[in-house]
Amino acid sequence: MSARHEGEGQHVAPGTVTETGTDAADTPADTAPAAETAPTASSTAGGGSAPEASGPSVLQRIARGNLLVIVLAFVFAFLVGSILILVSDQAFREAAGYFFARPADTFTAAWQAITEAYAAMFRGAVYDYSGAARVAEDIRERGGSGLYVLGPAFLRGIEPLLETLTVATPLIIASVGIAISFRSGLFNIGGTGQLLAGATAAGYVGFAVSLPPVIHLIAALLAAIVAGGIWGGIAGLLKARFGASEVISTIMLNWIAVYGLAFALTTAAFTGANQAQPTSPAVAGTARLPLLAGDDFRLHAGLVLALAAIVFLWWLMNRSTVGFRFRAVGSNPRAAEVAGIDVGRSAVGVMVVAGALVGLAGATHVLGTEHRLTGDVAGSIGFDAITVALLGRSGPVGILLAGLLFAGLSTGGRYMETSEGVPIDLVQVIQALVVLFIAAPPLVRYLVGLRRIDRPRRPRPSRRAAAYAAEKAETSKGAAA
Amino acid sequence: MKLELQGITKVFGTFVANDAIDLVVEPGEIHSLLGENGAGKSTLMNVLYGLYRPDGGEILLDDRPAHFSGPGDAMRAGIGMVHQHFMLVPPFTVAENVMLGHEPTSKGLLDLATARRTVREISERFGFDLEPDAVVEDLPVGAQQRVEIVKALSRRAEVLVLDEPTAVLTPQETDELMGIMRQLRDEGTSIVFITHKLREVKAVADRITVIRRGKVVGTADPTADQTDLASLMVGRAVSLDLDKAPATPGEVALEVRGLSVRDAAGTPVLDRVDLDVHEGEVLGVAGVQGNGQTELTEALLGLQSEARGSIRLRGQELVGRNTRQILDAGVGFVPEDRTHDALIADFTVAENLILDQHHRPPFGSGLSLHPAAIRERATAEVAEFDVRTGSIEDHVSTLSGGNQQKVVMARALGRELSLFIASQPTRGVDVGSIEFLHRRIIAERDKGTPVVIVSTELDEVIQLSDRIAVMYRGAILGIVPATEDRDVLGLMMAGYTVEAAREAVAAGRGRTADSTLAHEGEPA
């Protein structure tokens, strides 16, 4: 037998192994130092072939996308948005009409249209610096100075921010609910239905029952949590017991909730005395969420609930036994089952918890902002929550940021429409584009030429291999000579 | 065709999967590529097959450099590959599968007649016994493999790469495959035979190249000693024998009576199984894959809701209980497919180690998990089982197969057990780790735990078991002592009863090359 051992074959970082002799580093019985160095070789050993354990599902890949991809998705969405701004901008279209005569005009008009639109968006979503300046001017004219100027001006300036926070409140809570289902492997599209269930329950308790102040509010919130939980739980139960796809059942439950509420608003139980209008009476003051920034602003205590929901998400998914089971079932239901986890019960549990949170979101919307039930009280919150959960990678911090961002886009978009005449539909387009780009990471990478972002970089051959190649070349040259 | 690989290098990130590998396969030679899992055999063959572009080195076919940008190129150049997991379309017929990808057409329509003829020709030439119109999913595994070979040959493959071809075969089927390989070789086909089974290498190879950690560490003749080959493969001295004291069985701990399971179609997949397992004994369950072993372990674990009969563990009836209750009764379980049934890929090593215990103190109580206890446990288990991982917070999917298996074993063995069941305990695990895992299993037995080992690797069953039950078509064909003749076991796996198998072996039939080698190769 002709066997040659090669001592230099071991992958051992120099200086870390105290034993002398190279073979020692190979034995598994080896002590700590080798165990520390060995992983570089052995933990990557799977990299040679396809990784053994299958990766996360498509849903989870979308739900927990790459941060860079998300940022780039935004950049591209805004770029496409810019084109739409130009198309809708009168000045730009006129300048483009005589492009070949004076091309500079076109570019100036384009720049102006885009910057003004996005500046308006910022003013409408975060800080209205021009509004603040106007207020300051007013007060100064009337002889005020110092804090008398700064205070009111600042309040005027942050009005959009407070409005953004108000809009973000139900969005964030609902996203937390949706994120729980995403991370547990269930594609819960039922945001609208669960939200309406919660909103209806909270609203009904709010206007039809009379209770003392704090208790009334708590009762209304609990009613929403229960109703949302039941609405979500139905989909979970259908999946666990009958194998119904949660995607389909949640969508159908959306319609049932939408038309169920529309029907309810034609009955005396919901419309009260005024049966001509399909709206409910206003929620009693005792059931309303207290305002946080005074009567001039809509910001309400729901924001506190939103922050609590964020913390709850972190706790549930990282620190609780229930969340551990949810995640396990979401990633590999079969392995979870073999480990004694009841997959069906977990599906129901996930949908109940998710639905309860989305229902709570509906309650904050009705008890904090709308104060009465209407047919489209949910607006697009239920679907936006899905987008926010995707965008926030279903994580607590991500959802907080994405929720604020989406709320800002919508408040800013409204202001942009009134001040610059850019249709608010543009914002919807941007939101949709963001999701599209996030759903197709390879597309984003292709667009920026970053094709290898999460594939192995085209590596340099090892020094040994290079030396080998050189040696080969040498010998072949020698042979030729 | 002569195949030559010169200095093939393939790097993934910082990991050198193939480091300047040289390999020469002469025409009409069976060249065995021997190496542990993760040694770089598959990477090398994927380079050869055009699936990976090498970072250095060259492929020469008949001394002319060849460059493949995909499997299509490789196939055209005369390289055929039979993958470990068959690339067949199950509902298609043999002929349809064979022509898939280069369908003969006439006037724009598929020319099935030509495909049928091709299958029949090749099949007759090598005595494959393949019916062109048989549907692939109805064929036994061995026949499916022959379909793969026909597929490669129909594309005029002159170099045939067989990637772990025997993993799915019975000893008898393995023998047939070896016959086919020899025949192909005699007709001039070069064969690259990838495996980690030393016996087969010795039985069929003309030359052996051993690869370890991406490098060629030696070449050998088939006459080389098995232990030497194993040591070369692993890089240190290994002993292929498991030193175990004779079992000291105690009372019957597990009593299985009349256990039956029917599948969705109503066919019995487990047919009135009776088993006794004593304390401190290893009962091996041998059999070709798909003869009810999976259903047996699943029924024991409460994963088969339709199970009928009785399973008593120390007097407690388990049938009708759910998996959670059975695990809590002290049953440790290692499922046959770690990726699918045991591990959660995007969970950390630490989380995977407590997957079935997460709700019990000290890891969790009520609603909350206790991260400190979980970390502590993970650190201890990783050290004890020598799991090679960067950190216990790494995703388990970043571990190599052997280390993943250690995680699964550590989880199952990490507490007091009343029964230990392991299915394919060392599937896809390297030789070094196998030794370690086997010792752990025996240690568990010696603590007095009843152990059930299910494996399709006859060697493993023989090595570990004190008694062996052979399963065939959902039933136990017989229970024999572990000292039973290999050939008898092999025939039983093919459906012979104990008596018939013994008679056949006594009459000299059913002897396999494999077992002949086994007797000469193993030190007594």
Short mmCIF file of C-alpha atoms in Angstrom, two decimals, chain A residues 81-461:
data_model
loop_
_atom_site.label_atom_id
_atom_site.label_comp_id
_atom_site.label_asym_id
_atom_site.label_seq_id
_atom_site.Cartn_x
_atom_site.Cartn_y
_atom_site.Cartn_z
CA GLY A 81 -41.77 57.44 -7.34
CA SER A 82 -39.73 60.35 -8.64
CA ILE A 83 -40.63 59.43 -12.18
CA LEU A 84 -44.29 59.40 -11.26
CA ILE A 85 -43.92 62.80 -9.61
CA LEU A 86 -42.46 64.13 -12.83
CA VAL A 87 -45.24 62.66 -14.91
CA SER A 88 -47.83 64.34 -12.74
CA ASP A 89 -45.98 67.66 -12.58
CA GLN A 90 -47.31 70.42 -14.84
CA ALA A 91 -44.12 72.53 -14.89
CA PHE A 92 -41.98 69.57 -15.81
CA ARG A 93 -44.26 68.52 -18.63
CA GLU A 94 -44.18 72.01 -20.09
CA ALA A 95 -40.39 72.24 -19.83
CA ALA A 96 -40.05 68.82 -21.40
CA GLY A 97 -42.14 70.12 -24.32
CA TYR A 98 -39.26 72.32 -25.44
CA PHE A 99 -36.53 69.98 -24.20
CA PHE A 100 -34.40 70.26 -27.33
CA ALA A 101 -34.52 74.03 -27.30
CA ARG A 102 -33.56 74.46 -23.64
CA PRO A 103 -32.75 71.12 -22.03
CA ALA A 104 -31.60 72.82 -18.83
CA ASP A 105 -35.15 73.94 -18.13
CA THR A 106 -36.35 70.39 -18.12
CA PHE A 107 -33.73 69.30 -15.61
CA THR A 108 -34.40 72.30 -13.39
CA ALA A 109 -38.10 71.61 -13.48
CA ALA A 110 -37.50 67.95 -12.77
CA TRP A 111 -35.25 68.70 -9.82
CA GLN A 112 -37.69 71.20 -8.44
CA ALA A 113 -40.71 68.97 -8.78
CA ILE A 114 -39.00 66.04 -7.09
CA THR A 115 -37.34 67.94 -4.26
CA GLU A 116 -40.43 69.94 -3.53
CA ALA A 117 -42.62 66.88 -3.47
CA TYR A 118 -40.33 64.96 -1.15
CA ALA A 119 -39.74 68.06 0.99
CA ALA A 120 -43.49 68.40 1.35
CA MET A 121 -43.63 64.79 2.33
CA PHE A 122 -41.10 65.41 5.07
CA ARG A 123 -42.95 68.51 6.27
CA GLY A 124 -46.16 66.57 6.36
CA ALA A 125 -44.73 63.60 8.19
CA VAL A 126 -42.06 64.78 10.59
CA TYR A 127 -41.42 68.44 11.18
CA ASP A 128 -43.23 71.28 9.50
CA TYR A 129 -40.40 73.82 9.53
CA SER A 130 -42.23 76.32 7.32
CA GLY A 131 -45.37 76.09 9.44
CA ALA A 132 -43.27 76.61 12.55
CA ALA A 133 -41.60 79.62 10.95
CA ARG A 134 -44.96 81.12 10.05
CA VAL A 135 -46.25 80.75 13.60
CA ALA A 136 -43.06 82.26 14.97
CA GLU A 137 -43.40 85.16 12.57
CA ASP A 138 -47.00 85.74 13.63
CA ILE A 139 -46.16 85.84 17.29
CA ARG A 140 -43.17 88.10 16.77
CA GLU A 141 -45.34 90.51 14.83
CA ARG A 142 -47.67 90.54 17.78
CA GLY A 143 -44.70 91.40 19.99
CA GLY A 144 -43.88 88.04 21.52
CA SER A 145 -40.35 86.86 22.04
CA GLY A 146 -38.21 84.13 23.60
CA LEU A 147 -40.11 81.10 24.82
CA TYR A 148 -43.38 82.64 23.77
CA VAL A 149 -42.17 82.28 20.22
CA LEU A 150 -40.31 78.99 20.47
CA GLY A 151 -42.95 77.02 22.34
CA PRO A 152 -45.92 77.45 20.01
CA ALA A 153 -43.69 77.39 16.96
CA PHE A 154 -42.17 74.10 18.03
CA LEU A 155 -45.60 72.63 18.76
CA ARG A 156 -46.73 73.72 15.32
CA GLY A 157 -43.61 72.15 13.86
CA ILE A 158 -44.03 68.74 15.44
CA GLU A 159 -47.73 68.54 14.71
CA PRO A 160 -47.04 66.26 11.72
CA LEU A 161 -44.85 64.04 13.85
CA LEU A 162 -47.57 63.63 16.45
CA GLU A 163 -50.00 62.85 13.67
CA THR A 164 -47.58 60.29 12.28
CA LEU A 165 -47.36 58.66 15.70
CA THR A 166 -51.14 58.56 15.86
CA VAL A 167 -51.37 56.86 12.50
CA ALA A 168 -48.52 54.50 13.43
CA THR A 169 -50.23 53.28 16.62
CA PRO A 170 -52.74 50.78 15.20
CA LEU A 171 -50.36 49.95 12.39
CA ILE A 172 -47.61 48.86 14.78
CA ILE A 173 -49.91 46.85 17.02
CA ALA A 174 -51.45 45.07 14.06
CA SER A 175 -48.00 44.41 12.58
CA VAL A 176 -46.88 42.79 15.80
CA GLY A 177 -49.81 40.40 15.50
CA ILE A 178 -49.06 39.66 11.87
CA ALA A 179 -45.36 39.23 12.64
CA ILE A 180 -46.12 36.60 15.26
CA SER A 181 -47.95 34.55 12.68
CA PHE A 182 -45.23 35.08 10.06
CA ARG A 183 -42.52 33.94 12.41
CA SER A 184 -44.59 30.92 13.27
CA GLY A 185 -44.85 29.96 9.63
CA LEU A 186 -48.45 31.05 9.08
CA PHE A 187 -49.21 33.51 6.33
CA ASN A 188 -51.91 35.47 8.06
CA ILE A 189 -53.53 37.75 5.49
CA GLY A 190 -56.47 38.30 7.81
CA GLY A 191 -55.37 41.66 9.21
CA THR A 192 -58.48 43.41 7.97
CA GLY A 193 -60.89 40.85 9.36
CA GLN A 194 -59.24 40.59 12.76
CA LEU A 195 -58.94 44.36 12.94
CA LEU A 196 -62.62 44.84 12.13
CA ALA A 197 -63.61 42.18 14.64
CA GLY A 198 -61.65 44.01 17.32
CA ALA A 199 -62.85 47.44 16.26
CA THR A 200 -66.47 46.33 16.17
CA ALA A 201 -66.31 44.71 19.58
CA ALA A 202 -64.51 47.68 21.14
CA GLY A 203 -66.82 50.15 19.46
CA TYR A 204 -69.94 48.29 20.53
CA VAL A 205 -68.83 48.06 24.13
CA GLY A 206 -67.83 51.72 23.82
CA PHE A 207 -71.19 53.09 22.75
CA ALA A 208 -73.72 50.52 23.87
CA VAL A 209 -72.58 49.87 27.43
CA SER A 210 -72.13 52.37 30.17
CA LEU A 211 -69.46 51.73 32.75
CA PRO A 212 -67.26 53.83 35.02
CA PRO A 213 -64.33 55.56 33.27
CA VAL A 214 -61.28 53.29 33.50
CA ILE A 215 -63.26 50.07 33.65
CA HIS A 216 -65.18 50.97 30.52
CA LEU A 217 -61.97 51.48 28.57
CA ILE A 218 -60.49 48.21 29.83
CA ALA A 219 -63.69 46.34 29.04
CA ALA A 220 -63.72 47.73 25.50
CA LEU A 221 -60.07 46.79 24.95
CA LEU A 222 -60.63 43.29 26.34
CA ALA A 223 -63.66 42.83 24.12
CA ALA A 224 -61.52 43.70 21.12
CA ILE A 225 -58.77 41.29 22.18
CA VAL A 226 -61.27 38.47 22.60
CA ALA A 227 -63.07 39.21 19.32
CA GLY A 228 -59.82 39.47 17.36
CA GLY A 229 -58.54 36.31 19.00
CA ILE A 230 -61.67 34.42 18.03
CA TRP A 231 -61.55 35.74 14.47
CA GLY A 232 -57.93 34.66 14.11
CA GLY A 233 -58.55 31.45 16.02
CA ILE A 234 -61.18 30.37 13.51
CA ALA A 235 -58.55 30.31 10.78
CA GLY A 236 -56.14 28.51 13.11
CA LEU A 237 -58.74 25.91 14.00
CA LEU A 238 -59.65 25.35 10.37
CA LYS A 239 -55.99 24.73 9.65
CA ALA A 240 -55.33 22.51 12.64
CA ARG A 241 -58.45 20.38 12.35
CA PHE A 242 -59.18 20.31 8.65
CA GLY A 243 -55.93 21.34 7.01
CA ALA A 244 -57.43 24.45 5.43
CA SER A 245 -54.83 26.87 4.14
CA GLU A 246 -54.66 29.86 6.45
CA VAL A 247 -54.04 32.11 3.47
CA ILE A 248 -57.41 31.35 1.98
CA SER A 249 -59.38 31.17 5.21
CA THR A 250 -58.03 34.47 6.53
CA ILE A 251 -58.81 36.24 3.27
CA MET A 252 -62.33 34.89 3.30
CA LEU A 253 -62.72 35.87 6.95
CA ASN A 254 -61.75 39.38 5.89
CA TRP A 255 -64.73 39.56 3.58
CA ILE A 256 -67.02 38.09 6.17
CA ALA A 257 -65.91 40.76 8.63
CA VAL A 258 -66.17 43.60 6.10
CA TYR A 259 -69.68 42.73 4.98
CA GLY A 260 -70.68 41.57 8.43
CA LEU A 261 -69.90 45.04 9.78
CA ALA A 262 -71.58 46.69 6.80
CA PHE A 263 -74.68 44.68 7.58
CA ALA A 264 -74.46 45.41 11.29
CA LEU A 265 -74.41 49.10 10.51
CA THR A 266 -77.83 48.80 8.94
CA THR A 267 -79.33 47.45 12.15
CA ALA A 268 -80.67 49.49 15.00
CA ALA A 269 -78.35 47.78 17.44
CA PHE A 270 -75.38 49.46 15.79
CA THR A 271 -76.69 52.70 14.35
CA GLY A 272 -78.77 53.70 17.35
CA ALA A 273 -81.39 56.34 16.72
CA ASN A 274 -80.01 57.63 13.46
CA GLN A 275 -80.77 54.75 11.15
CA ALA A 276 -80.34 56.74 7.97
CA GLN A 277 -76.56 56.80 8.31
CA PRO A 278 -74.49 53.61 8.27
CA THR A 279 -72.43 54.79 11.21
CA SER A 280 -72.58 53.93 14.87
CA PRO A 281 -73.07 56.43 17.66
CA ALA A 282 -69.89 57.92 19.07
CA VAL A 283 -67.99 55.93 21.68
CA ALA A 284 -68.68 57.18 25.19
CA GLY A 285 -66.03 59.41 26.69
CA THR A 286 -65.40 56.85 29.41
CA ALA A 287 -64.22 54.32 26.84
CA ARG A 288 -61.97 56.61 24.84
CA LEU A 289 -58.22 56.32 25.04
CA PRO A 290 -56.89 59.41 26.85
CA LEU A 291 -55.13 61.99 24.72
CA LEU A 292 -51.42 62.30 25.34
CA ALA A 293 -50.51 65.73 23.93
CA GLY A 294 -53.48 67.86 24.81
CA ASP A 295 -56.77 68.43 23.07
CA ASP A 296 -55.23 70.01 19.99
CA PHE A 297 -53.65 66.79 18.85
CA ARG A 298 -55.06 63.36 18.14
CA LEU A 299 -52.18 61.50 19.79
CA HIS A 300 -53.63 59.07 22.33
CA ALA A 301 -52.59 56.47 24.88
CA GLY A 302 -52.73 53.79 22.20
CA LEU A 303 -49.11 54.70 21.57
CA VAL A 304 -48.23 53.24 24.96
CA LEU A 305 -50.05 50.06 23.97
CA ALA A 306 -48.07 49.99 20.73
CA LEU A 307 -44.79 50.18 22.61
CA ALA A 308 -46.03 47.48 24.98
CA ALA A 309 -46.92 45.32 21.97
CA ILE A 310 -43.37 45.72 20.67
CA VAL A 311 -41.95 44.56 24.01
CA PHE A 312 -44.47 41.73 24.07
CA LEU A 313 -43.32 40.57 20.65
CA TRP A 314 -39.73 40.42 21.84
CA TRP A 315 -40.66 38.59 25.01
CA LEU A 316 -42.99 36.13 23.30
CA MET A 317 -40.57 35.16 20.57
CA ASN A 318 -37.33 35.16 22.54
CA ARG A 319 -38.18 34.44 26.13
CA SER A 320 -41.34 32.41 26.33
CA THR A 321 -42.02 28.71 26.04
CA VAL A 322 -45.09 29.40 23.93
CA GLY A 323 -43.12 31.49 21.45
CA PHE A 324 -40.42 28.81 21.36
CA ARG A 325 -43.05 26.30 20.28
CA PHE A 326 -44.53 28.75 17.77
CA ARG A 327 -41.15 29.31 16.18
CA ALA A 328 -40.28 25.62 16.21
CA VAL A 329 -43.52 24.72 14.47
CA GLY A 330 -43.02 27.57 12.04
CA SER A 331 -39.54 26.45 11.03
CA ASN A 332 -39.89 22.70 10.98
CA PRO A 333 -43.30 21.37 12.00
CA ARG A 334 -42.19 17.77 11.64
CA ALA A 335 -39.22 18.14 13.98
CA ALA A 336 -41.42 20.02 16.43
CA GLU A 337 -43.95 17.20 16.34
CA VAL A 338 -41.28 14.59 16.94
CA ALA A 339 -40.09 16.66 19.91
CA GLY A 340 -43.56 16.38 21.40
CA ILE A 341 -44.96 19.75 20.39
CA ASP A 342 -48.62 19.69 19.37
CA VAL A 343 -48.50 21.28 15.94
CA GLY A 344 -52.24 21.76 15.62
CA ARG A 345 -52.61 23.39 18.99
CA SER A 346 -49.70 25.62 18.15
CA ALA A 347 -51.39 26.78 14.93
CA VAL A 348 -54.53 27.68 16.83
CA GLY A 349 -52.47 29.39 19.51
CA VAL A 350 -50.55 31.46 16.99
CA MET A 351 -53.69 32.63 15.25
CA VAL A 352 -55.44 33.44 18.52
CA VAL A 353 -52.52 35.52 19.78
CA ALA A 354 -52.02 37.20 16.41
CA GLY A 355 -55.72 37.90 16.02
CA ALA A 356 -55.95 39.26 19.56
CA LEU A 357 -53.19 41.76 18.86
CA VAL A 358 -54.65 42.82 15.53
CA GLY A 359 -58.01 43.15 17.27
CA LEU A 360 -56.39 45.36 19.89
CA ALA A 361 -55.08 47.50 17.05
CA GLY A 362 -58.63 47.91 15.82
CA ALA A 363 -59.68 48.94 19.31
CA THR A 364 -57.01 51.64 19.58
CA HIS A 365 -58.12 52.95 16.21
CA VAL A 366 -61.76 53.21 17.20
CA LEU A 367 -61.30 54.22 20.83
CA GLY A 368 -58.42 56.60 20.17
CA THR A 369 -58.91 58.16 16.76
CA GLU A 370 -62.18 57.41 14.99
CA HIS A 371 -64.54 57.23 17.97
CA ARG A 372 -67.27 55.65 15.88
CA LEU A 373 -67.74 52.64 13.65
CA THR A 374 -68.14 53.12 9.93
CA GLY A 375 -68.06 50.65 7.08
CA ASP A 376 -64.45 51.40 6.22
CA VAL A 377 -63.20 52.06 9.72
CA ALA A 378 -60.26 49.72 9.14
CA GLY A 379 -59.08 51.52 6.04
CA SER A 380 -56.03 49.77 4.70
CA ILE A 381 -54.46 49.19 8.11
CA GLY A 382 -54.96 45.44 7.91
CA PHE A 383 -52.99 45.13 4.71
CA ASP A 384 -50.46 47.81 5.55
CA ALA A 385 -49.71 45.85 8.70
CA ILE A 386 -48.62 42.92 6.55
CA THR A 387 -46.31 45.18 4.61
CA VAL A 388 -44.93 46.68 7.80
CA ALA A 389 -44.31 43.24 9.27
CA LEU A 390 -42.46 42.18 6.13
CA LEU A 391 -40.51 45.40 6.03
CA GLY A 392 -39.64 45.18 9.70
CA ARG A 393 -38.42 41.61 9.20
CA SER A 394 -41.01 40.56 11.78
CA GLY A 395 -38.74 41.79 14.57
CA PRO A 396 -39.58 44.28 17.30
CA VAL A 397 -37.21 47.07 16.29
CA GLY A 398 -37.88 46.56 12.62
CA ILE A 399 -41.62 46.82 13.09
CA LEU A 400 -41.29 49.96 15.19
CA LEU A 401 -39.22 51.64 12.49
CA ALA A 402 -41.22 50.32 9.58
CA GLY A 403 -44.49 51.28 11.26
CA LEU A 404 -43.31 54.83 11.81
CA LEU A 405 -42.03 54.96 8.27
CA PHE A 406 -45.29 53.80 6.76
CA ALA A 407 -47.30 56.15 8.93
CA GLY A 408 -44.99 58.94 7.87
CA LEU A 409 -45.44 58.06 4.22
CA SER A 410 -49.17 58.27 4.59
CA THR A 411 -49.34 61.53 6.57
CA GLY A 412 -46.61 63.03 4.41
CA GLY A 413 -48.39 61.86 1.29
CA ARG A 414 -51.58 63.58 2.35
CA TYR A 415 -49.72 66.84 2.89
CA MET A 416 -47.88 66.42 -0.39
CA GLU A 417 -51.20 66.10 -2.17
CA THR A 418 -52.64 69.26 -0.68
CA SER A 419 -49.52 71.41 -0.94
CA GLU A 420 -47.85 70.19 -4.13
CA GLY A 421 -50.73 68.57 -5.97
CA VAL A 422 -48.97 65.23 -6.22
CA PRO A 423 -51.66 62.54 -5.93
CA ILE A 424 -51.55 60.53 -2.72
CA ASP A 425 -51.79 57.41 -4.85
CA LEU A 426 -48.09 57.93 -5.40
CA VAL A 427 -47.50 56.91 -1.81
CA GLN A 428 -49.44 53.72 -2.36
CA VAL A 429 -47.31 53.03 -5.40
CA ILE A 430 -44.13 53.58 -3.40
CA GLN A 431 -45.37 51.27 -0.66
CA ALA A 432 -46.25 48.59 -3.15
CA LEU A 433 -42.91 48.93 -4.92
CA VAL A 434 -41.03 48.58 -1.64
CA VAL A 435 -42.74 45.27 -1.00
CA LEU A 436 -42.18 44.09 -4.55
CA PHE A 437 -38.49 44.82 -4.33
CA ILE A 438 -38.18 43.18 -0.94
CA ALA A 439 -39.94 40.08 -2.22
CA ALA A 440 -37.34 39.74 -4.98
CA PRO A 441 -33.91 40.28 -3.42
CA PRO A 442 -32.10 38.99 -6.51
CA LEU A 443 -33.77 41.73 -8.54
CA VAL A 444 -32.48 44.40 -6.18
CA ARG A 445 -29.01 42.92 -6.25
CA TYR A 446 -29.14 42.69 -9.99
CA LEU A 447 -30.11 46.35 -10.23
CA VAL A 448 -27.15 47.48 -8.16
CA GLY A 449 -24.78 44.89 -9.57
CA LEU A 450 -24.36 43.23 -6.19
CA ARG A 451 -25.10 39.79 -7.46
CA ARG A 452 -22.88 37.93 -5.08
CA ILE A 453 -24.16 39.50 -1.92
CA ASP A 454 -25.13 36.34 -0.15
CA ARG A 455 -23.43 33.80 -2.28
CA PRO A 456 -19.89 32.89 -1.51
CA ARG A 457 -17.58 35.56 -2.81
CA ARG A 458 -15.51 34.40 -5.72
CA PRO A 459 -12.66 33.36 -3.58
CA ARG A 460 -8.98 33.54 -4.05
CA PRO A 461 -7.28 30.19 -4.21
#
